[in-house]
Amino acid sequence: GAVVSQHPSWVICKSGTSVKIECRSLDFQATTMFWYRQFPKQSLMLMATSNEGSKATYEQGVEKDKFLINHASLTLSTLTVTSAHPEDSSFYICSAPPGRSYNEQFFGPGTRLTVL
Amino acid sequence: GEDVEQSLFLSVREGDSSVINCTYTDSSSTYLYWYKQEPGAGLQLLTYIFSNMDMKQDQRLTVLLNKKDKHLSLRIADTQTGDSAIYFCAESSWEGFQKLVFGTGTRLLVSP
């Protein structure tokens, strides 16, 4: 199946710093990617839809100035957590549908962010 | 909004069948999915079913859909210790075709 990678797989940072997480589709082009966050022992919550060449669409309650999304190419979307705080500590997962196969998405392995 | 519920925990013995249940509220759901998540890892798609189907079988996996009751189940035959993981059901609808709403997840523990 199609492969989606994320980098880094884990990151620890100090409160107040910004952290960038990359999501790449390795063997297909993705005009749309999705960013989720998952708190320990909880479900995945969709944060935003990343659209290549245009602005991201954020879900209700997600601060767009806090979570900056850039989808600059057909294979790369980045999520930047700005001025991170301990409550931003979470598991961030991206996904991408491989082209026109809209009934399937491929998920990245996730990035664990810990803010001290 | 959409709401997808699952039981939190299921424990079975190796070789038994496991049945994981899911209920959803969105009547416009088009596809329903089952994903597997192992510790510290992303999600692996196990199977999915179109909403106009009532059953789908794929090797050890059987998905049953009762659209009237908005109930979805995943049966794993001959459960193995390697099946221990968290299982999420998810649904998508026509309005946000590619947007998935995930259930709360069921932790399956398979003991030898």
PDB file of C-alpha atoms in Angstrom:
ATOM      1  CA  GLY A   1       0.000   0.000   0.000  1.00  0.00           C
ATOM      2  CA  ALA A   2       0.861   3.658  -0.178  1.00  0.00           C
ATOM      3  CA  VAL A   3       3.343   4.980   2.380  1.00  0.00           C
ATOM      4  CA  VAL A   4       3.101   8.112   4.483  1.00  0.00           C
ATOM      5  CA  SER A   5       6.020   9.145   6.663  1.00  0.00           C
ATOM      6  CA  GLN A   6       6.318  11.628   9.491  1.00  0.00           C
ATOM      7  CA  HIS A   7       9.326  13.373  10.913  1.00  0.00           C
ATOM      8  CA  PRO A   8      10.332  13.491  13.653  1.00  0.00           C
ATOM      9  CA  SER A   9       8.848  10.421  15.296  1.00  0.00           C
ATOM     10  CA  TRP A  10       9.207  12.080  18.673  1.00  0.00           C
ATOM     11  CA  VAL A  11      10.270  15.460  19.968  1.00  0.00           C
ATOM     12  CA  ILE A  12      10.761  17.004  23.384  1.00  0.00           C
ATOM     13  CA  CYS A  13      10.851  20.770  23.632  1.00  0.00           C
ATOM     14  CA  LYS A  14      10.731  23.550  26.178  1.00  0.00           C
ATOM     15  CA  SER A  15       7.598  25.551  26.763  1.00  0.00           C
ATOM     16  CA  GLY A  16       7.408  28.571  24.472  1.00  0.00           C
ATOM     17  CA  THR A  17       9.335  27.090  21.579  1.00  0.00           C
ATOM     18  CA  SER A  18       7.895  26.146  18.197  1.00  0.00           C
ATOM     19  CA  VAL A  19       7.994  22.668  16.748  1.00  0.00           C
ATOM     20  CA  LYS A  20       7.590  21.661  13.107  1.00  0.00           C
ATOM     21  CA  ILE A  21       6.282  18.239  12.135  1.00  0.00           C
ATOM     22  CA  GLU A  22       6.532  16.980   8.564  1.00  0.00           C
ATOM     23  CA  CYS A  23       4.182  14.635   6.775  1.00  0.00           C
ATOM     24  CA  ARG A  24       5.273  13.147   3.455  1.00  0.00           C
ATOM     25  CA  SER A  25       3.561  10.922   0.961  1.00  0.00           C
ATOM     26  CA  LEU A  26       6.407   8.778  -0.329  1.00  0.00           C
ATOM     27  CA  ASP A  27       5.010   7.083  -3.404  1.00  0.00           C
ATOM     28  CA  PHE A  28       1.971   9.110  -4.372  1.00  0.00           C
ATOM     29  CA  GLN A  29       0.846  12.689  -4.676  1.00  0.00           C
ATOM     30  CA  ALA A  30      -1.617  14.049  -2.173  1.00  0.00           C
ATOM     31  CA  THR A  31      -3.512  17.262  -2.810  1.00  0.00           C
ATOM     32  CA  THR A  32      -5.171  16.784   0.558  1.00  0.00           C
ATOM     33  CA  MET A  33      -3.705  15.683   3.857  1.00  0.00           C
ATOM     34  CA  PHE A  34      -5.284  15.504   7.272  1.00  0.00           C
ATOM     35  CA  TRP A  35      -3.823  16.267  10.678  1.00  0.00           C
ATOM     36  CA  TYR A  36      -5.101  14.536  13.806  1.00  0.00           C
ATOM     37  CA  ARG A  37      -4.134  14.656  17.432  1.00  0.00           C
ATOM     38  CA  GLN A  38      -4.549  11.830  19.887  1.00  0.00           C
ATOM     39  CA  PHE A  39      -4.351  12.199  23.644  1.00  0.00           C
ATOM     40  CA  PRO A  40      -3.292   9.164  25.695  1.00  0.00           C
ATOM     41  CA  LYS A  41      -5.889   6.417  25.629  1.00  0.00           C
ATOM     42  CA  GLN A  42      -8.243   8.552  23.581  1.00  0.00           C
ATOM     43  CA  SER A  43      -9.468   8.627  20.038  1.00  0.00           C
ATOM     44  CA  LEU A  44      -8.114  10.613  17.117  1.00  0.00           C
ATOM     45  CA  MET A  45      -9.550  14.060  16.689  1.00  0.00           C
ATOM     46  CA  LEU A  46      -9.316  15.766  13.321  1.00  0.00           C
ATOM     47  CA  MET A  47      -7.553  19.109  13.656  1.00  0.00           C
ATOM     48  CA  ALA A  48      -7.402  20.379  10.103  1.00  0.00           C
ATOM     49  CA  THR A  49      -7.442  19.561   6.432  1.00  0.00           C
ATOM     50  CA  SER A  50      -4.315  20.583   4.574  1.00  0.00           C
ATOM     51  CA  ASN A  51      -4.852  21.601   0.952  1.00  0.00           C
ATOM     52  CA  GLU A  52      -1.984  21.856  -1.510  1.00  0.00           C
ATOM     53  CA  GLY A  53      -1.580  25.416  -2.738  1.00  0.00           C
ATOM     54  CA  SER A  54      -4.289  26.904  -0.554  1.00  0.00           C
ATOM     55  CA  LYS A  55      -5.158  27.590   3.048  1.00  0.00           C
ATOM     56  CA  ALA A  56      -5.841  24.799   5.461  1.00  0.00           C
ATOM     57  CA  THR A  57      -9.333  24.207   6.785  1.00  0.00           C
ATOM     58  CA  TYR A  58      -9.453  23.999  10.569  1.00  0.00           C
ATOM     59  CA  GLU A  59     -11.972  22.145  12.670  1.00  0.00           C
ATOM     60  CA  GLN A  60     -14.020  24.003  15.213  1.00  0.00           C
ATOM     61  CA  GLY A  61     -12.047  24.796  18.330  1.00  0.00           C
ATOM     62  CA  VAL A  62      -8.610  24.445  16.726  1.00  0.00           C
ATOM     63  CA  GLU A  63      -6.568  27.646  16.797  1.00  0.00           C
ATOM     64  CA  LYS A  64      -5.156  28.282  13.353  1.00  0.00           C
ATOM     65  CA  ASP A  65      -2.555  30.716  14.691  1.00  0.00           C
ATOM     66  CA  LYS A  66      -1.392  28.096  17.132  1.00  0.00           C
ATOM     67  CA  PHE A  67      -1.208  25.226  14.670  1.00  0.00           C
ATOM     68  CA  LEU A  68       0.225  26.510  11.405  1.00  0.00           C
ATOM     69  CA  ILE A  69      -0.191  24.241   8.400  1.00  0.00           C
ATOM     70  CA  ASN A  70       1.686  24.571   5.137  1.00  0.00           C
ATOM     71  CA  HIS A  71       1.077  22.254   2.192  1.00  0.00           C
ATOM     72  CA  ALA A  72       3.682  23.569  -0.195  1.00  0.00           C
ATOM     73  CA  SER A  73       3.974  20.575  -2.498  1.00  0.00           C
ATOM     74  CA  LEU A  74       1.990  17.526  -3.536  1.00  0.00           C
ATOM     75  CA  THR A  75       4.027  15.304  -1.235  1.00  0.00           C
ATOM     76  CA  LEU A  76       4.650  17.422   1.853  1.00  0.00           C
ATOM     77  CA  SER A  77       2.526  19.043   4.532  1.00  0.00           C
ATOM     78  CA  THR A  78       3.954  20.586   7.679  1.00  0.00           C
ATOM     79  CA  LEU A  79       2.321  21.297  11.017  1.00  0.00           C
ATOM     80  CA  THR A  80       4.027  23.869  13.221  1.00  0.00           C
ATOM     81  CA  VAL A  81       2.994  24.055  16.842  1.00  0.00           C
ATOM     82  CA  THR A  82       3.833  27.634  17.784  1.00  0.00           C
ATOM     83  CA  SER A  83       4.750  28.691  21.306  1.00  0.00           C
ATOM     84  CA  ALA A  84       4.140  25.181  22.554  1.00  0.00           C
ATOM     85  CA  HIS A  85       2.852  24.588  26.073  1.00  0.00           C
ATOM     86  CA  PRO A  86       2.564  21.393  28.118  1.00  0.00           C
ATOM     87  CA  GLU A  87      -1.113  21.038  27.178  1.00  0.00           C
ATOM     88  CA  ASP A  88      -0.015  20.696  23.536  1.00  0.00           C
ATOM     89  CA  SER A  89       1.763  17.469  24.404  1.00  0.00           C
ATOM     90  CA  SER A  90       0.078  14.810  22.330  1.00  0.00           C
ATOM     91  CA  PHE A  91       0.476  12.290  19.524  1.00  0.00           C
ATOM     92  CA  TYR A  92       0.083  14.008  16.167  1.00  0.00           C
ATOM     93  CA  ILE A  93      -0.848  11.856  13.190  1.00  0.00           C
ATOM     94  CA  CYS A  94      -1.246  12.797   9.547  1.00  0.00           C
ATOM     95  CA  SER A  95      -3.044  10.945   6.804  1.00  0.00           C
ATOM     96  CA  ALA A  96      -3.481  11.232   3.073  1.00  0.00           C
ATOM     97  CA  PRO A  97      -5.852   9.697   0.540  1.00  0.00           C
ATOM     98  CA  PRO A  98      -3.896   8.347  -2.440  1.00  0.00           C
ATOM     99  CA  GLY A  99      -5.277  10.382  -5.280  1.00  0.00           C
ATOM    100  CA  ARG A 100      -8.792   9.573  -6.340  1.00  0.00           C
ATOM    101  CA  SER A 101      -9.191   6.628  -3.998  1.00  0.00           C
ATOM    102  CA  TYR A 102     -11.253   8.678  -1.620  1.00  0.00           C
ATOM    103  CA  ASN A 103     -12.563   5.701   0.316  1.00  0.00           C
ATOM    104  CA  GLU A 104      -9.143   5.001   1.759  1.00  0.00           C
ATOM    105  CA  GLN A 105      -6.541   7.024   3.613  1.00  0.00           C
ATOM    106  CA  PHE A 106      -3.027   6.090   4.604  1.00  0.00           C
ATOM    107  CA  PHE A 107      -1.758   7.165   7.967  1.00  0.00           C
ATOM    108  CA  GLY A 108       1.679   8.234   9.033  1.00  0.00           C
ATOM    109  CA  PRO A 109       3.301   6.565  12.051  1.00  0.00           C
ATOM    110  CA  GLY A 110       2.687   9.632  14.209  1.00  0.00           C
ATOM    111  CA  THR A 111       4.836  12.133  16.084  1.00  0.00           C
ATOM    112  CA  ARG A 112       4.884  12.212  19.853  1.00  0.00           C
ATOM    113  CA  LEU A 113       5.334  15.749  21.145  1.00  0.00           C
ATOM    114  CA  THR A 114       6.263  16.350  24.754  1.00  0.00           C
ATOM    115  CA  VAL A 115       6.430  19.940  25.957  1.00  0.00           C
ATOM    116  CA  LEU A 116       8.245  20.469  29.227  1.00  0.00           C
TER     117      LEU A 116
ATOM    118  CA  GLY B   1     -22.541  16.275  15.195  1.00  0.00           C
ATOM    119  CA  GLU B   2     -21.404  12.780  14.495  1.00  0.00           C
ATOM    120  CA  ASP B   3     -20.783  10.477  17.407  1.00  0.00           C
ATOM    121  CA  VAL B   4     -19.109   7.075  17.242  1.00  0.00           C
ATOM    122  CA  GLU B   5     -19.035   4.869  20.327  1.00  0.00           C
ATOM    123  CA  GLN B   6     -17.200   1.677  21.174  1.00  0.00           C
ATOM    124  CA  SER B   7     -16.740  -0.445  24.259  1.00  0.00           C
ATOM    125  CA  LEU B   8     -13.401   0.323  25.872  1.00  0.00           C
ATOM    126  CA  PHE B   9     -11.933  -3.078  26.488  1.00  0.00           C
ATOM    127  CA  LEU B  10     -12.146  -6.696  25.347  1.00  0.00           C
ATOM    128  CA  SER B  11     -10.160  -9.640  26.617  1.00  0.00           C
ATOM    129  CA  VAL B  12     -10.094 -13.035  24.871  1.00  0.00           C
ATOM    130  CA  ARG B  13      -8.000 -16.174  24.837  1.00  0.00           C
ATOM    131  CA  GLU B  14      -5.822 -17.103  21.889  1.00  0.00           C
ATOM    132  CA  GLY B  15      -7.796 -19.124  19.360  1.00  0.00           C
ATOM    133  CA  ASP B  16     -11.165 -17.690  20.360  1.00  0.00           C
ATOM    134  CA  SER B  17     -13.162 -15.300  18.219  1.00  0.00           C
ATOM    135  CA  SER B  18     -13.262 -11.609  19.116  1.00  0.00           C
ATOM    136  CA  VAL B  19     -16.187  -9.342  18.378  1.00  0.00           C
ATOM    137  CA  ILE B  20     -15.709  -5.603  18.628  1.00  0.00           C
ATOM    138  CA  ASN B  21     -18.797  -3.438  18.426  1.00  0.00           C
ATOM    139  CA  CYS B  22     -19.370   0.124  17.292  1.00  0.00           C
ATOM    140  CA  THR B  23     -22.402   2.376  17.133  1.00  0.00           C
ATOM    141  CA  TYR B  24     -22.675   5.607  15.188  1.00  0.00           C
ATOM    142  CA  THR B  25     -25.241   8.345  14.859  1.00  0.00           C
ATOM    143  CA  ASP B  26     -24.699   9.830  11.391  1.00  0.00           C
ATOM    144  CA  SER B  27     -27.326   8.304   9.100  1.00  0.00           C
ATOM    145  CA  SER B  28     -25.581   9.763   6.051  1.00  0.00           C
ATOM    146  CA  SER B  29     -22.441   7.714   6.604  1.00  0.00           C
ATOM    147  CA  THR B  30     -21.158   6.297   3.344  1.00  0.00           C
ATOM    148  CA  TYR B  31     -18.156   4.235   4.365  1.00  0.00           C
ATOM    149  CA  LEU B  32     -17.384   2.618   7.696  1.00  0.00           C
ATOM    150  CA  TYR B  33     -13.881   1.552   8.547  1.00  0.00           C
ATOM    151  CA  TRP B  34     -11.945  -0.531  11.011  1.00  0.00           C
ATOM    152  CA  TYR B  35      -8.418   0.528  11.898  1.00  0.00           C
ATOM    153  CA  LYS B  36      -5.827  -1.148  14.109  1.00  0.00           C
ATOM    154  CA  GLN B  37      -3.318   0.791  16.196  1.00  0.00           C
ATOM    155  CA  GLU B  38      -0.398  -0.875  17.902  1.00  0.00           C
ATOM    156  CA  PRO B  39       1.452   0.871  20.766  1.00  0.00           C
ATOM    157  CA  GLY B  40       3.174   4.059  19.662  1.00  0.00           C
ATOM    158  CA  ALA B  41       2.264   3.511  16.029  1.00  0.00           C
ATOM    159  CA  GLY B  42      -0.024   5.039  13.449  1.00  0.00           C
ATOM    160  CA  LEU B  43      -3.185   3.471  12.169  1.00  0.00           C
ATOM    161  CA  GLN B  44      -3.434   0.496   9.892  1.00  0.00           C
ATOM    162  CA  LEU B  45      -6.568   0.108   7.802  1.00  0.00           C
ATOM    163  CA  LEU B  46      -7.973  -3.382   8.315  1.00  0.00           C
ATOM    164  CA  THR B  47     -11.102  -3.257   6.241  1.00  0.00           C
ATOM    165  CA  TYR B  48     -13.986  -1.037   5.268  1.00  0.00           C
ATOM    166  CA  ILE B  49     -17.572  -1.492   4.179  1.00  0.00           C
ATOM    167  CA  PHE B  50     -19.830   0.609   2.005  1.00  0.00           C
ATOM    168  CA  SER B  51     -23.024   1.616   3.711  1.00  0.00           C
ATOM    169  CA  ASN B  52     -25.276  -0.287   1.312  1.00  0.00           C
ATOM    170  CA  MET B  53     -23.634  -3.576   2.252  1.00  0.00           C
ATOM    171  CA  ASP B  54     -24.477  -5.622   5.307  1.00  0.00           C
ATOM    172  CA  MET B  55     -21.499  -7.931   5.438  1.00  0.00           C
ATOM    173  CA  LYS B  56     -17.937  -8.138   4.244  1.00  0.00           C
ATOM    174  CA  GLN B  57     -15.464 -10.944   4.851  1.00  0.00           C
ATOM    175  CA  ASP B  58     -11.718 -10.735   4.426  1.00  0.00           C
ATOM    176  CA  GLN B  59      -9.780 -13.774   5.630  1.00  0.00           C
ATOM    177  CA  ARG B  60     -10.103 -13.821   9.437  1.00  0.00           C
ATOM    178  CA  LEU B  61     -12.086 -10.594   9.512  1.00  0.00           C
ATOM    179  CA  THR B  62     -15.859 -10.317   9.166  1.00  0.00           C
ATOM    180  CA  VAL B  63     -17.615  -6.964   9.228  1.00  0.00           C
ATOM    181  CA  LEU B  64     -21.340  -6.811   9.898  1.00  0.00           C
ATOM    182  CA  LEU B  65     -23.345  -3.648   9.350  1.00  0.00           C
ATOM    183  CA  ASN B  66     -26.856  -3.062  10.625  1.00  0.00           C
ATOM    184  CA  LYS B  67     -27.721   0.234   9.038  1.00  0.00           C
ATOM    185  CA  LYS B  68     -31.146   0.422  10.668  1.00  0.00           C
ATOM    186  CA  ASP B  69     -29.627   0.241  14.141  1.00  0.00           C
ATOM    187  CA  LYS B  70     -26.442   2.082  13.083  1.00  0.00           C
ATOM    188  CA  HIS B  71     -24.387  -0.767  14.470  1.00  0.00           C
ATOM    189  CA  LEU B  72     -21.108  -2.052  13.092  1.00  0.00           C
ATOM    190  CA  SER B  73     -19.105  -5.008  14.308  1.00  0.00           C
ATOM    191  CA  LEU B  74     -15.742  -6.561  13.575  1.00  0.00           C
ATOM    192  CA  ARG B  75     -15.257 -10.258  14.178  1.00  0.00           C
ATOM    193  CA  ILE B  76     -11.734 -11.649  14.289  1.00  0.00           C
ATOM    194  CA  ALA B  77     -11.642 -15.408  13.944  1.00  0.00           C
ATOM    195  CA  ASP B  78      -8.903 -17.481  15.610  1.00  0.00           C
ATOM    196  CA  THR B  79      -7.577 -14.464  17.494  1.00  0.00           C
ATOM    197  CA  GLN B  80      -3.809 -14.425  17.960  1.00  0.00           C
ATOM    198  CA  THR B  81      -1.614 -12.610  20.492  1.00  0.00           C
ATOM    199  CA  GLY B  82      -0.422 -10.413  17.636  1.00  0.00           C
ATOM    200  CA  ASP B  83      -3.964  -9.114  17.308  1.00  0.00           C
ATOM    201  CA  SER B  84      -3.613  -7.338  20.659  1.00  0.00           C
ATOM    202  CA  ALA B  85      -4.000  -3.647  19.845  1.00  0.00           C
ATOM    203  CA  ILE B  86      -6.519  -0.823  19.897  1.00  0.00           C
ATOM    204  CA  TYR B  87      -9.226  -1.062  17.261  1.00  0.00           C
ATOM    205  CA  PHE B  88     -10.985   2.038  16.008  1.00  0.00           C
ATOM    206  CA  CYS B  89     -14.091   2.201  13.923  1.00  0.00           C
ATOM    207  CA  ALA B  90     -14.564   5.311  11.814  1.00  0.00           C
ATOM    208  CA  GLU B  91     -17.173   6.702   9.514  1.00  0.00           C
ATOM    209  CA  SER B  92     -17.187   9.177   6.672  1.00  0.00           C
ATOM    210  CA  SER B  93     -20.127  10.934   5.105  1.00  0.00           C
ATOM    211  CA  TRP B  94     -20.951  12.603   1.826  1.00  0.00           C
ATOM    212  CA  GLU B  95     -20.679  16.102   3.236  1.00  0.00           C
ATOM    213  CA  GLY B  96     -17.081  15.606   4.216  1.00  0.00           C
ATOM    214  CA  PHE B  97     -16.307  12.657   2.090  1.00  0.00           C
ATOM    215  CA  GLN B  98     -12.754  12.169   3.138  1.00  0.00           C
ATOM    216  CA  LYS B  99     -13.136  13.371   6.702  1.00  0.00           C
ATOM    217  CA  LEU B 100     -13.180  10.540   9.170  1.00  0.00           C
ATOM    218  CA  VAL B 101     -14.864  10.546  12.551  1.00  0.00           C
ATOM    219  CA  PHE B 102     -13.267   7.991  14.814  1.00  0.00           C
ATOM    220  CA  GLY B 103     -14.765   5.980  17.586  1.00  0.00           C
ATOM    221  CA  THR B 104     -13.378   5.910  21.078  1.00  0.00           C
ATOM    222  CA  GLY B 105     -11.324   2.788  20.427  1.00  0.00           C
ATOM    223  CA  THR B 106     -11.483  -0.720  21.886  1.00  0.00           C
ATOM    224  CA  ARG B 107      -8.408  -2.181  23.488  1.00  0.00           C
ATOM    225  CA  LEU B 108      -8.192  -5.889  22.627  1.00  0.00           C
ATOM    226  CA  LEU B 109      -6.043  -8.050  24.851  1.00  0.00           C
ATOM    227  CA  VAL B 110      -5.342 -11.592  23.689  1.00  0.00           C
ATOM    228  CA  SER B 111      -3.915 -13.927  26.292  1.00  0.00           C
ATOM    229  CA  PRO B 112      -2.115 -17.191  25.505  1.00  0.00           C
TER     230      PRO B 112
END
